[in-house]
JSON list of C-alpha atoms in Angstrom, two decimals:
[
{"chain": "A", "resi": 1, "resn": "ALA", "atom": "CA", "xyz": [12.54, 7.72, -18.78]},
{"chain": "A", "resi": 2, "resn": "ALA", "atom": "CA", "xyz": [12.10, 4.10, -17.66]},
{"chain": "A", "resi": 3, "resn": "LEU", "atom": "CA", "xyz": [13.77, 2.94, -20.88]},
{"chain": "A", "resi": 4, "resn": "GLY", "atom": "CA", "xyz": [16.66, 5.34, -20.41]},
{"chain": "A", "resi": 5, "resn": "MET", "atom": "CA", "xyz": [15.87, 8.05, -22.97]},
{"chain": "A", "resi": 6, "resn": "SER", "atom": "CA", "xyz": [16.33, 10.84, -20.41]},
{"chain": "A", "resi": 7, "resn": "ARG", "atom": "CA", "xyz": [19.66, 9.30, -19.39]},
{"chain": "A", "resi": 8, "resn": "GLY", "atom": "CA", "xyz": [21.07, 9.31, -22.89]},
{"chain": "A", "resi": 9, "resn": "VAL", "atom": "CA", "xyz": [20.50, 5.65, -23.78]},
{"chain": "A", "resi": 10, "resn": "ASP", "atom": "CA", "xyz": [20.86, 5.12, -27.54]},
{"chain": "A", "resi": 11, "resn": "GLN", "atom": "CA", "xyz": [17.56, 5.66, -29.37]},
{"chain": "A", "resi": 12, "resn": "GLY", "atom": "CA", "xyz": [17.98, 2.37, -31.20]},
{"chain": "A", "resi": 13, "resn": "GLN", "atom": "CA", "xyz": [18.24, 0.53, -27.89]},
{"chain": "A", "resi": 14, "resn": "VAL", "atom": "CA", "xyz": [15.16, 2.30, -26.55]},
{"chain": "A", "resi": 15, "resn": "THR", "atom": "CA", "xyz": [13.29, 1.26, -29.71]},
{"chain": "A", "resi": 16, "resn": "ALA", "atom": "CA", "xyz": [14.37, -2.37, -29.33]},
{"chain": "A", "resi": 17, "resn": "ASP", "atom": "CA", "xyz": [13.44, -2.47, -25.64]},
{"chain": "A", "resi": 18, "resn": "LEU", "atom": "CA", "xyz": [10.02, -0.92, -26.27]},
{"chain": "A", "resi": 19, "resn": "ALA", "atom": "CA", "xyz": [9.37, -3.43, -29.06]},
{"chain": "A", "resi": 20, "resn": "ALA", "atom": "CA", "xyz": [10.24, -6.27, -26.68]},
{"chain": "A", "resi": 21, "resn": "LEU", "atom": "CA", "xyz": [7.80, -4.89, -24.09]},
{"chain": "A", "resi": 22, "resn": "CYS", "atom": "CA", "xyz": [5.05, -4.66, -26.70]},
{"chain": "A", "resi": 23, "resn": "ALA", "atom": "CA", "xyz": [5.66, -8.24, -27.84]},
{"chain": "A", "resi": 24, "resn": "ALA", "atom": "CA", "xyz": [5.49, -9.50, -24.27]},
{"chain": "A", "resi": 25, "resn": "ALA", "atom": "CA", "xyz": [2.31, -7.50, -23.63]},
{"chain": "A", "resi": 26, "resn": "GLU", "atom": "CA", "xyz": [0.61, -8.89, -26.72]},
{"chain": "A", "resi": 27, "resn": "GLN", "atom": "CA", "xyz": [1.24, -12.45, -25.53]},
{"chain": "A", "resi": 28, "resn": "VAL", "atom": "CA", "xyz": [-0.94, -11.83, -22.46]},
{"chain": "A", "resi": 29, "resn": "GLY", "atom": "CA", "xyz": [-3.55, -9.58, -24.08]},
{"chain": "A", "resi": 30, "resn": "MET", "atom": "CA", "xyz": [-2.18, -6.30, -22.72]},
{"chain": "A", "resi": 31, "resn": "THR", "atom": "CA", "xyz": [-1.28, -2.99, -24.36]},
{"chain": "A", "resi": 32, "resn": "VAL", "atom": "CA", "xyz": [1.55, -0.50, -23.85]},
{"chain": "A", "resi": 33, "resn": "THR", "atom": "CA", "xyz": [1.27, 3.29, -23.86]},
{"chain": "A", "resi": 34, "resn": "VAL", "atom": "CA", "xyz": [4.19, 5.72, -24.01]},
{"chain": "A", "resi": 35, "resn": "ALA", "atom": "CA", "xyz": [3.78, 8.36, -21.29]},
{"chain": "A", "resi": 36, "resn": "GLY", "atom": "CA", "xyz": [5.70, 10.78, -19.11]},
{"chain": "A", "resi": 37, "resn": "VAL", "atom": "CA", "xyz": [7.74, 12.30, -21.94]},
{"chain": "A", "resi": 38, "resn": "ALA", "atom": "CA", "xyz": [9.13, 15.80, -21.36]},
{"chain": "A", "resi": 39, "resn": "HIS", "atom": "CA", "xyz": [9.07, 18.21, -24.29]},
{"chain": "A", "resi": 40, "resn": "ARG", "atom": "CA", "xyz": [12.83, 17.99, -24.85]},
{"chain": "A", "resi": 41, "resn": "HIS", "atom": "CA", "xyz": [12.51, 14.26, -25.54]},
{"chain": "A", "resi": 42, "resn": "LEU", "atom": "CA", "xyz": [9.19, 14.38, -27.37]},
{"chain": "A", "resi": 43, "resn": "ASP", "atom": "CA", "xyz": [10.47, 14.29, -30.96]},
{"chain": "A", "resi": 44, "resn": "ALA", "atom": "CA", "xyz": [12.69, 11.32, -30.15]},
{"chain": "A", "resi": 45, "resn": "ALA", "atom": "CA", "xyz": [9.84, 9.56, -28.34]},
{"chain": "A", "resi": 46, "resn": "LEU", "atom": "CA", "xyz": [7.50, 10.10, -31.30]},
{"chain": "A", "resi": 47, "resn": "ALA", "atom": "CA", "xyz": [10.14, 8.67, -33.64]},
{"chain": "A", "resi": 48, "resn": "VAL", "atom": "CA", "xyz": [10.52, 5.61, -31.41]},
{"chain": "A", "resi": 49, "resn": "HIS", "atom": "CA", "xyz": [6.74, 5.24, -31.23]},
{"chain": "A", "resi": 50, "resn": "SER", "atom": "CA", "xyz": [6.42, 5.41, -35.01]},
{"chain": "A", "resi": 51, "resn": "ALA", "atom": "CA", "xyz": [9.12, 2.77, -35.50]},
{"chain": "A", "resi": 52, "resn": "VAL", "atom": "CA", "xyz": [7.66, 0.34, -32.96]},
{"chain": "A", "resi": 53, "resn": "ALA", "atom": "CA", "xyz": [4.01, 0.93, -33.93]},
{"chain": "A", "resi": 54, "resn": "ALA", "atom": "CA", "xyz": [4.77, -0.30, -37.44]},
{"chain": "A", "resi": 55, "resn": "GLU", "atom": "CA", "xyz": [5.03, -3.81, -35.96]},
{"chain": "A", "resi": 56, "resn": "HIS", "atom": "CA", "xyz": [2.88, -3.27, -32.86]},
{"chain": "A", "resi": 57, "resn": "PRO", "atom": "CA", "xyz": [-0.07, -1.07, -33.93]},
{"chain": "A", "resi": 58, "resn": "ASP", "atom": "CA", "xyz": [-1.71, -1.14, -30.47]},
{"chain": "A", "resi": 59, "resn": "LEU", "atom": "CA", "xyz": [1.16, 0.88, -29.01]},
{"chain": "A", "resi": 60, "resn": "GLY", "atom": "CA", "xyz": [-0.35, 4.08, -27.60]},
{"chain": "A", "resi": 61, "resn": "MET", "atom": "CA", "xyz": [1.15, 7.54, -27.32]},
{"chain": "A", "resi": 62, "resn": "THR", "atom": "CA", "xyz": [0.33, 10.17, -24.70]},
{"chain": "A", "resi": 63, "resn": "VAL", "atom": "CA", "xyz": [-0.24, 13.74, -25.89]},
{"chain": "A", "resi": 64, "resn": "SER", "atom": "CA", "xyz": [-0.30, 16.66, -23.47]},
{"chain": "A", "resi": 65, "resn": "ALA", "atom": "CA", "xyz": [-2.91, 19.28, -24.39]},
{"chain": "A", "resi": 66, "resn": "SER", "atom": "CA", "xyz": [-0.84, 21.91, -22.59]},
{"chain": "A", "resi": 67, "resn": "LEU", "atom": "CA", "xyz": [1.75, 21.90, -25.38]},
{"chain": "A", "resi": 68, "resn": "LEU", "atom": "CA", "xyz": [1.33, 24.30, -28.28]},
{"chain": "A", "resi": 69, "resn": "ARG", "atom": "CA", "xyz": [2.10, 21.45, -30.68]},
{"chain": "A", "resi": 70, "resn": "ALA", "atom": "CA", "xyz": [-0.60, 19.15, -29.27]},
{"chain": "A", "resi": 71, "resn": "GLU", "atom": "CA", "xyz": [-3.09, 19.48, -32.13]},
{"chain": "A", "resi": 72, "resn": "ALA", "atom": "CA", "xyz": [-0.44, 18.84, -34.76]},
{"chain": "A", "resi": 73, "resn": "ASP", "atom": "CA", "xyz": [0.81, 15.77, -32.89]},
{"chain": "A", "resi": 74, "resn": "CYS", "atom": "CA", "xyz": [-2.75, 14.47, -32.48]},
{"chain": "A", "resi": 75, "resn": "GLY", "atom": "CA", "xyz": [-3.35, 14.87, -36.20]},
{"chain": "A", "resi": 76, "resn": "ASP", "atom": "CA", "xyz": [-0.15, 13.05, -37.14]},
{"chain": "A", "resi": 77, "resn": "LEU", "atom": "CA", "xyz": [-0.87, 10.17, -34.77]},
{"chain": "A", "resi": 78, "resn": "ALA", "atom": "CA", "xyz": [-4.51, 9.89, -35.88]},
{"chain": "A", "resi": 79, "resn": "ARG", "atom": "CA", "xyz": [-3.51, 9.73, -39.55]},
{"chain": "A", "resi": 80, "resn": "ARG", "atom": "CA", "xyz": [-1.24, 6.80, -38.68]},
{"chain": "A", "resi": 81, "resn": "GLY", "atom": "CA", "xyz": [-4.11, 5.06, -36.91]},
{"chain": "A", "resi": 82, "resn": "SER", "atom": "CA", "xyz": [-2.41, 5.26, -33.51]},
{"chain": "A", "resi": 83, "resn": "ARG", "atom": "CA", "xyz": [-4.09, 5.00, -30.15]},
{"chain": "A", "resi": 84, "resn": "VAL", "atom": "CA", "xyz": [-3.81, 8.40, -28.43]},
{"chain": "A", "resi": 85, "resn": "ARG", "atom": "CA", "xyz": [-4.01, 9.00, -24.68]},
{"chain": "A", "resi": 86, "resn": "LEU", "atom": "CA", "xyz": [-4.91, 12.68, -24.24]},
{"chain": "A", "resi": 87, "resn": "VAL", "atom": "CA", "xyz": [-3.99, 14.34, -20.93]},
{"chain": "A", "resi": 88, "resn": "ARG", "atom": "CA", "xyz": [-4.26, 17.96, -19.83]},
{"chain": "A", "resi": 89, "resn": "GLN", "atom": "CA", "xyz": [-0.65, 18.32, -18.75]},
{"chain": "A", "resi": 90, "resn": "GLU", "atom": "CA", "xyz": [2.16, 15.77, -18.64]},
{"chain": "A", "resi": 91, "resn": "ALA", "atom": "CA", "xyz": [4.88, 18.00, -17.16]},
{"chain": "A", "resi": 92, "resn": "ALA", "atom": "CA", "xyz": [5.44, 21.64, -16.25]},
{"chain": "A", "resi": 93, "resn": "GLU", "atom": "CA", "xyz": [6.86, 23.25, -19.39]},
{"chain": "A", "resi": 94, "resn": "PRO", "atom": "CA", "xyz": [7.98, 26.86, -19.98]},
{"chain": "A", "resi": 95, "resn": "GLU", "atom": "CA", "xyz": [5.99, 29.54, -21.75]},
{"chain": "A", "resi": 96, "resn": "GLY", "atom": "CA", "xyz": [6.68, 29.59, -25.45]},
{"chain": "A", "resi": 97, "resn": "ILE", "atom": "CA", "xyz": [6.21, 25.85, -25.95]},
{"chain": "A", "resi": 98, "resn": "SER", "atom": "CA", "xyz": [3.15, 25.38, -23.75]},
{"chain": "A", "resi": 99, "resn": "PHE", "atom": "CA", "xyz": [-0.02, 27.06, -22.57]},
{"chain": "A", "resi": 100, "resn": "THR", "atom": "CA", "xyz": [0.38, 28.30, -19.01]},
{"chain": "A", "resi": 101, "resn": "ASP", "atom": "CA", "xyz": [-3.21, 29.41, -18.38]},
{"chain": "A", "resi": 102, "resn": "ALA", "atom": "CA", "xyz": [-5.56, 26.64, -17.20]},
{"chain": "A", "resi": 103, "resn": "HIS", "atom": "CA", "xyz": [-8.41, 27.86, -19.41]},
{"chain": "A", "resi": 104, "resn": "GLU", "atom": "CA", "xyz": [-6.16, 27.82, -22.48]},
{"chain": "A", "resi": 105, "resn": "ILE", "atom": "CA", "xyz": [-5.11, 24.26, -21.66]},
{"chain": "A", "resi": 106, "resn": "ASP", "atom": "CA", "xyz": [-8.76, 23.25, -21.41]},
{"chain": "A", "resi": 107, "resn": "LYS", "atom": "CA", "xyz": [-9.53, 24.83, -24.79]},
{"chain": "A", "resi": 108, "resn": "SER", "atom": "CA", "xyz": [-6.60, 22.96, -26.31]},
{"chain": "A", "resi": 109, "resn": "TYR", "atom": "CA", "xyz": [-7.90, 19.73, -24.78]},
{"chain": "A", "resi": 110, "resn": "VAL", "atom": "CA", "xyz": [-11.29, 20.30, -26.40]},
{"chain": "A", "resi": 111, "resn": "ARG", "atom": "CA", "xyz": [-9.72, 21.05, -29.80]},
{"chain": "A", "resi": 112, "resn": "CYS", "atom": "CA", "xyz": [-7.60, 17.89, -29.62]},
{"chain": "A", "resi": 113, "resn": "THR", "atom": "CA", "xyz": [-10.58, 15.79, -28.53]},
{"chain": "A", "resi": 114, "resn": "ARG", "atom": "CA", "xyz": [-12.72, 17.14, -31.37]},
{"chain": "A", "resi": 115, "resn": "LEU", "atom": "CA", "xyz": [-9.95, 16.36, -33.87]},
{"chain": "A", "resi": 116, "resn": "LEU", "atom": "CA", "xyz": [-9.37, 12.83, -32.60]},
{"chain": "A", "resi": 117, "resn": "MET", "atom": "CA", "xyz": [-13.07, 12.02, -32.47]},
{"chain": "A", "resi": 118, "resn": "ALA", "atom": "CA", "xyz": [-13.63, 13.36, -35.99]},
{"chain": "A", "resi": 119, "resn": "MET", "atom": "CA", "xyz": [-10.67, 11.39, -37.37]},
{"chain": "A", "resi": 120, "resn": "ASP", "atom": "CA", "xyz": [-11.95, 8.19, -35.75]},
{"chain": "A", "resi": 121, "resn": "SER", "atom": "CA", "xyz": [-8.78, 7.85, -33.71]},
{"chain": "A", "resi": 122, "resn": "ARG", "atom": "CA", "xyz": [-8.66, 5.40, -30.81]},
{"chain": "A", "resi": 123, "resn": "ILE", "atom": "CA", "xyz": [-8.67, 8.04, -28.10]},
{"chain": "A", "resi": 124, "resn": "VAL", "atom": "CA", "xyz": [-8.22, 7.62, -24.35]},
{"chain": "A", "resi": 125, "resn": "VAL", "atom": "CA", "xyz": [-9.78, 10.66, -22.65]},
{"chain": "A", "resi": 126, "resn": "ALA", "atom": "CA", "xyz": [-7.56, 10.88, -19.58]},
{"chain": "A", "resi": 127, "resn": "THR", "atom": "CA", "xyz": [-9.03, 13.62, -17.39]},
{"chain": "A", "resi": 128, "resn": "HIS", "atom": "CA", "xyz": [-11.10, 13.97, -14.24]},
{"chain": "A", "resi": 129, "resn": "ASP", "atom": "CA", "xyz": [-12.53, 17.35, -15.23]},
{"chain": "A", "resi": 130, "resn": "PRO", "atom": "CA", "xyz": [-16.36, 17.06, -15.35]},
{"chain": "A", "resi": 131, "resn": "GLN", "atom": "CA", "xyz": [-16.74, 19.64, -18.12]},
{"chain": "A", "resi": 132, "resn": "LEU", "atom": "CA", "xyz": [-14.08, 18.07, -20.34]},
{"chain": "A", "resi": 133, "resn": "ILE", "atom": "CA", "xyz": [-15.65, 14.63, -19.84]},
{"chain": "A", "resi": 134, "resn": "GLU", "atom": "CA", "xyz": [-19.08, 16.02, -20.73]},
{"chain": "A", "resi": 135, "resn": "ILE", "atom": "CA", "xyz": [-17.69, 17.67, -23.86]},
{"chain": "A", "resi": 136, "resn": "ALA", "atom": "CA", "xyz": [-15.84, 14.49, -24.89]},
{"chain": "A", "resi": 137, "resn": "SER", "atom": "CA", "xyz": [-19.05, 12.47, -24.47]},
{"chain": "A", "resi": 138, "resn": "ALA", "atom": "CA", "xyz": [-20.97, 14.97, -26.60]},
{"chain": "A", "resi": 139, "resn": "LEU", "atom": "CA", "xyz": [-18.29, 14.95, -29.29]},
{"chain": "A", "resi": 140, "resn": "ALA", "atom": "CA", "xyz": [-18.40, 11.15, -29.37]},
{"chain": "A", "resi": 141, "resn": "VAL", "atom": "CA", "xyz": [-22.16, 11.28, -29.99]},
{"chain": "A", "resi": 142, "resn": "ARG", "atom": "CA", "xyz": [-21.75, 13.99, -32.62]},
{"chain": "A", "resi": 143, "resn": "SER", "atom": "CA", "xyz": [-19.10, 11.92, -34.41]},
{"chain": "A", "resi": 144, "resn": "ASP", "atom": "CA", "xyz": [-21.25, 8.77, -34.12]},
{"chain": "A", "resi": 145, "resn": "ARG", "atom": "CA", "xyz": [-18.45, 7.00, -32.33]},
{"chain": "A", "resi": 146, "resn": "ASP", "atom": "CA", "xyz": [-18.86, 3.41, -31.21]},
{"chain": "A", "resi": 147, "resn": "PRO", "atom": "CA", "xyz": [-18.20, 3.21, -27.43]},
{"chain": "A", "resi": 148, "resn": "ALA", "atom": "CA", "xyz": [-15.63, 0.48, -28.16]},
{"chain": "A", "resi": 149, "resn": "GLY", "atom": "CA", "xyz": [-13.56, 2.97, -30.15]},
{"chain": "A", "resi": 150, "resn": "PHE", "atom": "CA", "xyz": [-12.71, 5.31, -27.28]},
{"chain": "A", "resi": 151, "resn": "SER", "atom": "CA", "xyz": [-12.41, 5.24, -23.52]},
{"chain": "A", "resi": 152, "resn": "PHE", "atom": "CA", "xyz": [-12.02, 7.38, -20.43]},
{"chain": "A", "resi": 153, "resn": "GLN", "atom": "CA", "xyz": [-9.26, 7.05, -17.86]},
{"chain": "A", "resi": 154, "resn": "PHE", "atom": "CA", "xyz": [-9.31, 7.94, -14.17]},
{"chain": "A", "resi": 155, "resn": "ARG", "atom": "CA", "xyz": [-6.61, 7.69, -11.55]},
{"chain": "A", "resi": 156, "resn": "LEU", "atom": "CA", "xyz": [-7.18, 5.27, -8.70]},
{"chain": "A", "resi": 157, "resn": "GLY", "atom": "CA", "xyz": [-9.30, 6.90, -5.99]},
{"chain": "A", "resi": 158, "resn": "VAL", "atom": "CA", "xyz": [-10.19, 10.04, -7.97]},
{"chain": "A", "resi": 159, "resn": "ARG", "atom": "CA", "xyz": [-13.91, 10.61, -8.64]},
{"chain": "A", "resi": 160, "resn": "PRO", "atom": "CA", "xyz": [-14.90, 6.91, -8.47]},
{"chain": "A", "resi": 161, "resn": "ASP", "atom": "CA", "xyz": [-18.60, 7.85, -8.60]},
{"chain": "A", "resi": 162, "resn": "ALA", "atom": "CA", "xyz": [-18.08, 9.68, -11.88]},
{"chain": "A", "resi": 163, "resn": "ALA", "atom": "CA", "xyz": [-16.24, 6.68, -13.30]},
{"chain": "A", "resi": 164, "resn": "ALA", "atom": "CA", "xyz": [-19.10, 4.41, -12.26]},
{"chain": "A", "resi": 165, "resn": "ASP", "atom": "CA", "xyz": [-21.64, 6.78, -13.85]},
{"chain": "A", "resi": 166, "resn": "LEU", "atom": "CA", "xyz": [-19.76, 6.61, -17.16]},
{"chain": "A", "resi": 167, "resn": "VAL", "atom": "CA", "xyz": [-19.68, 2.82, -17.03]},
{"chain": "A", "resi": 168, "resn": "SER", "atom": "CA", "xyz": [-23.44, 2.80, -16.44]},
{"chain": "A", "resi": 169, "resn": "THR", "atom": "CA", "xyz": [-23.92, 4.67, -19.73]},
{"chain": "A", "resi": 170, "resn": "GLY", "atom": "CA", "xyz": [-21.97, 2.00, -21.63]},
{"chain": "A", "resi": 171, "resn": "ALA", "atom": "CA", "xyz": [-18.68, 3.91, -21.79]},
{"chain": "A", "resi": 172, "resn": "ARG", "atom": "CA", "xyz": [-15.35, 2.16, -21.36]},
{"chain": "A", "resi": 173, "resn": "VAL", "atom": "CA", "xyz": [-13.38, 3.37, -18.33]},
{"chain": "A", "resi": 174, "resn": "GLY", "atom": "CA", "xyz": [-9.83, 2.45, -17.28]},
{"chain": "A", "resi": 175, "resn": "ILE", "atom": "CA", "xyz": [-8.32, 3.03, -13.84]},
{"chain": "A", "resi": 176, "resn": "LEU", "atom": "CA", "xyz": [-4.68, 4.14, -13.70]},
{"chain": "A", "resi": 177, "resn": "VAL", "atom": "CA", "xyz": [-2.89, 2.44, -10.79]},
{"chain": "A", "resi": 178, "resn": "PRO", "atom": "CA", "xyz": [0.69, 3.47, -9.88]},
{"chain": "A", "resi": 179, "resn": "PHE", "atom": "CA", "xyz": [2.96, 0.47, -9.25]},
{"chain": "A", "resi": 180, "resn": "GLY", "atom": "CA", "xyz": [6.60, -0.58, -9.21]},
{"chain": "A", "resi": 181, "resn": "PRO", "atom": "CA", "xyz": [9.57, 0.83, -7.29]},
{"chain": "A", "resi": 182, "resn": "ASP", "atom": "CA", "xyz": [9.07, 4.39, -8.60]},
{"chain": "A", "resi": 183, "resn": "TRP", "atom": "CA", "xyz": [5.38, 4.73, -7.77]},
{"chain": "A", "resi": 184, "resn": "ALA", "atom": "CA", "xyz": [6.04, 7.32, -5.04]},
{"chain": "A", "resi": 185, "resn": "THR", "atom": "CA", "xyz": [8.14, 9.47, -7.39]},
{"chain": "A", "resi": 186, "resn": "TYR", "atom": "CA", "xyz": [5.40, 9.23, -10.00]},
{"chain": "A", "resi": 187, "resn": "LEU", "atom": "CA", "xyz": [2.74, 10.38, -7.55]},
{"chain": "A", "resi": 188, "resn": "SER", "atom": "CA", "xyz": [4.84, 13.27, -6.24]},
{"chain": "A", "resi": 189, "resn": "THR", "atom": "CA", "xyz": [5.31, 14.52, -9.80]},
{"chain": "A", "resi": 190, "resn": "ARG", "atom": "CA", "xyz": [1.58, 14.36, -10.49]},
{"chain": "A", "resi": 191, "resn": "ILE", "atom": "CA", "xyz": [0.73, 16.04, -7.18]},
{"chain": "A", "resi": 192, "resn": "ALA", "atom": "CA", "xyz": [2.89, 19.01, -8.16]},
{"chain": "A", "resi": 193, "resn": "LEU", "atom": "CA", "xyz": [0.74, 19.45, -11.29]},
{"chain": "A", "resi": 194, "resn": "ARG", "atom": "CA", "xyz": [-2.73, 18.65, -9.89]},
{"chain": "A", "resi": 195, "resn": "PRO", "atom": "CA", "xyz": [-2.60, 18.76, -6.06]},
{"chain": "A", "resi": 196, "resn": "ASN", "atom": "CA", "xyz": [-6.27, 18.24, -5.23]},
{"chain": "A", "resi": 197, "resn": "SER", "atom": "CA", "xyz": [-7.13, 15.31, -7.48]},
{"chain": "A", "resi": 198, "resn": "VAL", "atom": "CA", "xyz": [-3.84, 13.46, -7.19]},
{"chain": "A", "resi": 199, "resn": "LEU", "atom": "CA", "xyz": [-3.80, 13.63, -3.39]},
{"chain": "A", "resi": 200, "resn": "GLN", "atom": "CA", "xyz": [-6.98, 11.55, -3.55]},
{"chain": "A", "resi": 201, "resn": "ALA", "atom": "CA", "xyz": [-5.13, 9.02, -5.68]},
{"chain": "A", "resi": 202, "resn": "ALA", "atom": "CA", "xyz": [-2.19, 9.00, -3.26]},
{"chain": "A", "resi": 203, "resn": "ARG", "atom": "CA", "xyz": [-4.50, 8.25, -0.34]},
{"chain": "A", "resi": 204, "resn": "ALA", "atom": "CA", "xyz": [-6.13, 5.44, -2.33]},
{"chain": "A", "resi": 205, "resn": "ALA", "atom": "CA", "xyz": [-2.75, 3.92, -3.23]},
{"chain": "A", "resi": 206, "resn": "LEU", "atom": "CA", "xyz": [-1.42, 4.13, 0.33]},
{"chain": "A", "resi": 207, "resn": "GLY", "atom": "CA", "xyz": [-4.56, 2.54, 1.66]},
{"chain": "A", "resi": 208, "resn": "ARG", "atom": "CA", "xyz": [-4.03, -0.69, -0.31]}
]
């Protein structure tokens, strides 16, 4: 959306702009991850990701476990050696293209995590759910994964003790901090999906 895909900006222009962002990020030792893509734009976003990742292999792609296609997308990205950020749900999507039951979403998340760990993909486990984190940690051990090859991601202010516990075990943990002029819109969208956990993040952001 930030690059204009949802507003009808030409896909070639979106590709060029994303490549420019990746080049700038690489100069300062940063990485870029595509996120916030609604299902109707997902095929286009994956095509853009594929084109840009050919020159910038550290470009990550977010996959929502709530989508029925999540496992297939994870497999395709892993085979290309892409970095995959796995979330439970990126946006509210209708039945028929997504799981609507929370337990089914969790099962999809576990299947995707197992696949990415087994394929040695660079996975970012982006969830605050204690059970999903425990399962991901167990799958990493089962797959003999080096801690440097995967990481966890928490939102600012959500379960900081759990994040610290993971770090104490040698795991890599990133903290997602909303910023920029649209940070409030971003948080309101996330609150609609996960009210309890994201309200903690909103309080943390407003307190800084």
